[in-house]
Amino acid sequence: AQSIGIVAFFVGITIFFHRSDRRFRGQLAVYSTMISLHFFLMGANVAGVSALLNTTRTVFSMRTSSTVIMVVFIVMTLVLGISNFKHPMEIFPMAGTIISTWALFRTKGLRTRYVVWFATACWTIYNIWLGSIGGSLTEASFLIINVLTIYRFRKLQRQGIDPFAIQAK
């Protein structure tokens, strides 16, 4: 289980470098699939379900920004999470999934990265508590990389450059 988490770490550490929301979301979906397997193998079913929902939700968010679809994923996260709930710490992956679901359906560009940073903090707390080496490394790296990327993109914006302009391609 830990080795799959570490492989997921290597897939995940470059997600936030993408300027293209499409590439960002595509790599996030691959990472979420891998980390869900890691969680299921560790017996962390709430986190596994949340991560698997992250995969599906991320793919849907690449094709639509429908509020109805967003609400469906939020409700599914709550229903599946609560039905598997065993410990109060499991609120963190559920909260992280709900927050990032809202971000992927309702935000774009830099705002997405801000909101996802907060969701990542929820997952970081949970992974450290769970003892997931790969998950902890990944989420802690996400926090750092995302802050650095936000800083870099804000710097470009202050220079009058739109760091997300390449998305039109």
PDB file of C-alpha atoms in Angstrom:
ATOM      1  CA  ALA A   1       0.000   0.000   0.000  1.00  0.00           C
ATOM      2  CA  GLN A   2       2.766   2.431   0.926  1.00  0.00           C
ATOM      3  CA  SER A   3       4.635   1.792  -2.352  1.00  0.00           C
ATOM      4  CA  ILE A   4       1.529   2.725  -4.375  1.00  0.00           C
ATOM      5  CA  GLY A   5       1.274   5.895  -2.278  1.00  0.00           C
ATOM      6  CA  ILE A   6       4.873   6.750  -3.083  1.00  0.00           C
ATOM      7  CA  VAL A   7       4.338   6.172  -6.818  1.00  0.00           C
ATOM      8  CA  ALA A   8       1.264   8.449  -6.569  1.00  0.00           C
ATOM      9  CA  PHE A   9       3.530  11.035  -4.938  1.00  0.00           C
ATOM     10  CA  PHE A  10       5.745  11.110  -8.044  1.00  0.00           C
ATOM     11  CA  VAL A  11       2.699  11.472 -10.309  1.00  0.00           C
ATOM     12  CA  GLY A  12       1.235  14.193  -8.116  1.00  0.00           C
ATOM     13  CA  ILE A  13       4.157  16.512  -7.448  1.00  0.00           C
ATOM     14  CA  THR A  14       3.986  18.266 -10.813  1.00  0.00           C
ATOM     15  CA  ILE A  15       0.214  18.802 -11.020  1.00  0.00           C
ATOM     16  CA  PHE A  16       0.268  22.464  -9.998  1.00  0.00           C
ATOM     17  CA  PHE A  17       2.914  23.480 -12.555  1.00  0.00           C
ATOM     18  CA  HIS A  18       0.346  23.287 -15.353  1.00  0.00           C
ATOM     19  CA  ARG A  19      -1.048  26.563 -16.603  1.00  0.00           C
ATOM     20  CA  SER A  20      -3.713  24.747 -18.561  1.00  0.00           C
ATOM     21  CA  ASP A  21      -6.725  23.903 -16.403  1.00  0.00           C
ATOM     22  CA  ARG A  22      -7.313  20.877 -18.652  1.00  0.00           C
ATOM     23  CA  ARG A  23      -3.839  19.417 -18.051  1.00  0.00           C
ATOM     24  CA  PHE A  24      -4.069  20.323 -14.359  1.00  0.00           C
ATOM     25  CA  ARG A  25      -7.346  18.417 -14.065  1.00  0.00           C
ATOM     26  CA  GLY A  26      -6.186  15.468 -16.186  1.00  0.00           C
ATOM     27  CA  GLN A  27      -3.118  14.829 -14.071  1.00  0.00           C
ATOM     28  CA  LEU A  28      -5.169  15.375 -10.907  1.00  0.00           C
ATOM     29  CA  ALA A  29      -7.536  12.601 -12.052  1.00  0.00           C
ATOM     30  CA  VAL A  30      -4.641  10.170 -12.584  1.00  0.00           C
ATOM     31  CA  TYR A  31      -3.195  11.014  -9.175  1.00  0.00           C
ATOM     32  CA  SER A  32      -6.594  10.647  -7.456  1.00  0.00           C
ATOM     33  CA  THR A  33      -7.066   7.184  -8.944  1.00  0.00           C
ATOM     34  CA  MET A  34      -3.674   6.033  -7.698  1.00  0.00           C
ATOM     35  CA  ILE A  35      -4.066   7.475  -4.218  1.00  0.00           C
ATOM     36  CA  SER A  36      -7.567   5.972  -3.870  1.00  0.00           C
ATOM     37  CA  LEU A  37      -6.059   2.515  -4.421  1.00  0.00           C
ATOM     38  CA  HIS A  38      -3.435   3.337  -1.792  1.00  0.00           C
ATOM     39  CA  PHE A  39      -6.129   4.305   0.734  1.00  0.00           C
ATOM     40  CA  PHE A  40      -8.261   1.225   0.080  1.00  0.00           C
ATOM     41  CA  LEU A  41      -5.213  -0.997   0.576  1.00  0.00           C
ATOM     42  CA  MET A  42      -4.535   0.778   3.878  1.00  0.00           C
ATOM     43  CA  GLY A  43      -8.123   0.147   5.007  1.00  0.00           C
ATOM     44  CA  ALA A  44      -8.960   3.866   4.895  1.00  0.00           C
ATOM     45  CA  ASN A  45     -12.272   3.462   3.079  1.00  0.00           C
ATOM     46  CA  VAL A  46     -13.605   7.007   3.586  1.00  0.00           C
ATOM     47  CA  ALA A  47     -10.424   8.451   2.087  1.00  0.00           C
ATOM     48  CA  GLY A  48     -10.471   5.809  -0.688  1.00  0.00           C
ATOM     49  CA  VAL A  49     -14.064   6.649  -1.598  1.00  0.00           C
ATOM     50  CA  SER A  50     -13.323  10.390  -1.437  1.00  0.00           C
ATOM     51  CA  ALA A  51     -10.266  10.023  -3.677  1.00  0.00           C
ATOM     52  CA  LEU A  52     -12.178   7.836  -6.148  1.00  0.00           C
ATOM     53  CA  LEU A  53     -14.957  10.423  -6.245  1.00  0.00           C
ATOM     54  CA  ASN A  54     -12.231  13.027  -6.838  1.00  0.00           C
ATOM     55  CA  THR A  55     -11.188  11.116  -9.948  1.00  0.00           C
ATOM     56  CA  THR A  56     -14.691  10.961 -11.403  1.00  0.00           C
ATOM     57  CA  ARG A  57     -15.524  14.498 -10.367  1.00  0.00           C
ATOM     58  CA  THR A  58     -12.337  15.857 -11.921  1.00  0.00           C
ATOM     59  CA  VAL A  59     -13.105  14.160 -15.249  1.00  0.00           C
ATOM     60  CA  PHE A  60     -16.655  15.550 -15.214  1.00  0.00           C
ATOM     61  CA  SER A  61     -15.370  19.039 -14.363  1.00  0.00           C
ATOM     62  CA  MET A  62     -13.240  18.951 -17.521  1.00  0.00           C
ATOM     63  CA  ARG A  63     -16.435  18.698 -19.579  1.00  0.00           C
ATOM     64  CA  THR A  64     -19.001  20.731 -17.639  1.00  0.00           C
ATOM     65  CA  SER A  65     -19.378  23.374 -14.951  1.00  0.00           C
ATOM     66  CA  SER A  66     -22.947  22.286 -14.193  1.00  0.00           C
ATOM     67  CA  THR A  67     -24.094  23.175 -10.702  1.00  0.00           C
ATOM     68  CA  VAL A  68     -26.360  20.110 -10.718  1.00  0.00           C
ATOM     69  CA  ILE A  69     -23.412  17.773 -11.408  1.00  0.00           C
ATOM     70  CA  MET A  70     -21.382  19.555  -8.710  1.00  0.00           C
ATOM     71  CA  VAL A  71     -24.179  19.069  -6.157  1.00  0.00           C
ATOM     72  CA  VAL A  72     -24.491  15.392  -7.128  1.00  0.00           C
ATOM     73  CA  PHE A  73     -20.783  14.866  -6.358  1.00  0.00           C
ATOM     74  CA  ILE A  74     -21.037  16.755  -3.068  1.00  0.00           C
ATOM     75  CA  VAL A  75     -24.051  14.670  -2.014  1.00  0.00           C
ATOM     76  CA  MET A  76     -22.295  11.442  -3.079  1.00  0.00           C
ATOM     77  CA  THR A  77     -19.250  12.453  -1.020  1.00  0.00           C
ATOM     78  CA  LEU A  78     -21.421  13.038   2.027  1.00  0.00           C
ATOM     79  CA  VAL A  79     -23.509   9.872   1.637  1.00  0.00           C
ATOM     80  CA  LEU A  80     -20.588   7.537   0.906  1.00  0.00           C
ATOM     81  CA  GLY A  81     -18.336   9.229   3.446  1.00  0.00           C
ATOM     82  CA  ILE A  82     -20.850   9.181   6.278  1.00  0.00           C
ATOM     83  CA  SER A  83     -21.848   5.582   5.555  1.00  0.00           C
ATOM     84  CA  ASN A  84     -18.187   4.509   5.954  1.00  0.00           C
ATOM     85  CA  PHE A  85     -17.366   6.936   8.781  1.00  0.00           C
ATOM     86  CA  LYS A  86     -15.388   5.385  11.684  1.00  0.00           C
ATOM     87  CA  HIS A  87     -13.309   8.217  13.174  1.00  0.00           C
ATOM     88  CA  PRO A  88     -13.735  12.009  13.525  1.00  0.00           C
ATOM     89  CA  MET A  89     -10.513  12.587  11.533  1.00  0.00           C
ATOM     90  CA  GLU A  90     -12.304  11.191   8.473  1.00  0.00           C
ATOM     91  CA  ILE A  91     -14.118  14.518   8.209  1.00  0.00           C
ATOM     92  CA  PHE A  92     -10.930  15.929   6.666  1.00  0.00           C
ATOM     93  CA  PRO A  93     -10.915  13.910   3.400  1.00  0.00           C
ATOM     94  CA  MET A  94     -14.652  14.520   3.051  1.00  0.00           C
ATOM     95  CA  ALA A  95     -14.182  18.274   3.573  1.00  0.00           C
ATOM     96  CA  GLY A  96     -11.217  18.343   1.186  1.00  0.00           C
ATOM     97  CA  THR A  97     -13.259  16.567  -1.474  1.00  0.00           C
ATOM     98  CA  ILE A  98     -16.266  18.861  -1.061  1.00  0.00           C
ATOM     99  CA  ILE A  99     -14.113  22.017  -1.138  1.00  0.00           C
ATOM    100  CA  SER A 100     -12.165  20.913  -4.211  1.00  0.00           C
ATOM    101  CA  THR A 101     -15.386  19.804  -5.930  1.00  0.00           C
ATOM    102  CA  TRP A 102     -16.781  23.300  -5.540  1.00  0.00           C
ATOM    103  CA  ALA A 103     -13.482  24.760  -6.813  1.00  0.00           C
ATOM    104  CA  LEU A 104     -13.309  22.583  -9.925  1.00  0.00           C
ATOM    105  CA  PHE A 105     -16.895  23.332 -10.933  1.00  0.00           C
ATOM    106  CA  ARG A 106     -17.158  27.002  -9.962  1.00  0.00           C
ATOM    107  CA  THR A 107     -13.678  28.522 -10.313  1.00  0.00           C
ATOM    108  CA  LYS A 108     -10.951  28.966 -12.905  1.00  0.00           C
ATOM    109  CA  GLY A 109      -7.260  29.791 -12.971  1.00  0.00           C
ATOM    110  CA  LEU A 110      -5.671  31.276  -9.882  1.00  0.00           C
ATOM    111  CA  ARG A 111      -8.840  31.127  -7.780  1.00  0.00           C
ATOM    112  CA  THR A 112      -8.945  27.341  -8.344  1.00  0.00           C
ATOM    113  CA  ARG A 113      -5.422  27.041  -6.992  1.00  0.00           C
ATOM    114  CA  TYR A 114      -6.283  29.105  -3.890  1.00  0.00           C
ATOM    115  CA  VAL A 115      -9.307  26.988  -3.010  1.00  0.00           C
ATOM    116  CA  VAL A 116      -7.563  23.710  -3.830  1.00  0.00           C
ATOM    117  CA  TRP A 117      -4.742  24.775  -1.497  1.00  0.00           C
ATOM    118  CA  PHE A 118      -7.227  24.817   1.407  1.00  0.00           C
ATOM    119  CA  ALA A 119      -8.625  21.411   0.373  1.00  0.00           C
ATOM    120  CA  THR A 120      -5.056  20.114   0.236  1.00  0.00           C
ATOM    121  CA  ALA A 121      -4.525  21.270   3.820  1.00  0.00           C
ATOM    122  CA  CYS A 122      -7.462  19.057   4.847  1.00  0.00           C
ATOM    123  CA  TRP A 123      -5.957  16.053   3.070  1.00  0.00           C
ATOM    124  CA  THR A 124      -2.512  16.777   4.563  1.00  0.00           C
ATOM    125  CA  ILE A 125      -3.886  16.695   8.104  1.00  0.00           C
ATOM    126  CA  TYR A 126      -5.667  13.416   7.378  1.00  0.00           C
ATOM    127  CA  ASN A 127      -2.678  11.731   5.712  1.00  0.00           C
ATOM    128  CA  ILE A 128      -0.372  12.605   8.592  1.00  0.00           C
ATOM    129  CA  TRP A 129      -2.925  11.240  11.073  1.00  0.00           C
ATOM    130  CA  LEU A 130      -3.385   8.048   8.992  1.00  0.00           C
ATOM    131  CA  GLY A 131       0.355   7.455   8.708  1.00  0.00           C
ATOM    132  CA  SER A 132       0.281   7.436   4.917  1.00  0.00           C
ATOM    133  CA  ILE A 133       3.843   8.111   3.808  1.00  0.00           C
ATOM    134  CA  GLY A 134       3.073   8.685   0.129  1.00  0.00           C
ATOM    135  CA  GLY A 135      -0.106  10.616   0.893  1.00  0.00           C
ATOM    136  CA  SER A 136       1.634  12.832   3.462  1.00  0.00           C
ATOM    137  CA  LEU A 137       4.571  13.514   1.141  1.00  0.00           C
ATOM    138  CA  THR A 138       2.245  14.260  -1.750  1.00  0.00           C
ATOM    139  CA  GLU A 139      -0.138  16.558   0.073  1.00  0.00           C
ATOM    140  CA  ALA A 140       2.652  18.431   1.892  1.00  0.00           C
ATOM    141  CA  SER A 141       4.396  18.851  -1.470  1.00  0.00           C
ATOM    142  CA  PHE A 142       1.092  20.040  -2.995  1.00  0.00           C
ATOM    143  CA  LEU A 143       0.875  22.719  -0.306  1.00  0.00           C
ATOM    144  CA  ILE A 144       4.382  23.976  -1.047  1.00  0.00           C
ATOM    145  CA  ILE A 145       4.278  23.635  -4.841  1.00  0.00           C
ATOM    146  CA  ASN A 146       0.839  25.230  -5.071  1.00  0.00           C
ATOM    147  CA  VAL A 147       1.964  28.226  -2.941  1.00  0.00           C
ATOM    148  CA  LEU A 148       5.044  28.674  -5.133  1.00  0.00           C
ATOM    149  CA  THR A 149       2.944  28.386  -8.289  1.00  0.00           C
ATOM    150  CA  ILE A 150       0.371  30.867  -6.965  1.00  0.00           C
ATOM    151  CA  TYR A 151       3.211  33.259  -6.149  1.00  0.00           C
ATOM    152  CA  ARG A 152       4.702  32.833  -9.643  1.00  0.00           C
ATOM    153  CA  PHE A 153       1.338  33.301 -11.386  1.00  0.00           C
ATOM    154  CA  ARG A 154       0.510  36.382  -9.232  1.00  0.00           C
ATOM    155  CA  LYS A 155       3.903  37.836 -10.141  1.00  0.00           C
ATOM    156  CA  LEU A 156       3.127  37.346 -13.831  1.00  0.00           C
ATOM    157  CA  GLN A 157      -0.267  39.015 -13.357  1.00  0.00           C
ATOM    158  CA  ARG A 158       1.373  42.020 -11.652  1.00  0.00           C
ATOM    159  CA  GLN A 159       3.598  42.296 -14.744  1.00  0.00           C
ATOM    160  CA  GLY A 160       0.471  42.414 -16.913  1.00  0.00           C
ATOM    161  CA  ILE A 161       0.870  38.844 -18.171  1.00  0.00           C
ATOM    162  CA  ASP A 162      -2.051  36.433 -18.006  1.00  0.00           C
ATOM    163  CA  PRO A 163      -0.491  33.109 -16.948  1.00  0.00           C
ATOM    164  CA  PHE A 164      -3.630  31.259 -18.070  1.00  0.00           C
ATOM    165  CA  ALA A 165      -3.845  32.737 -21.591  1.00  0.00           C
ATOM    166  CA  ILE A 166      -2.428  29.552 -23.134  1.00  0.00           C
ATOM    167  CA  GLN A 167      -5.701  27.786 -22.290  1.00  0.00           C
ATOM    168  CA  ALA A 168      -7.294  29.114 -25.455  1.00  0.00           C
ATOM    169  CA  LYS A 169      -5.253  26.617 -27.490  1.00  0.00           C
TER     170      LYS A 169
END
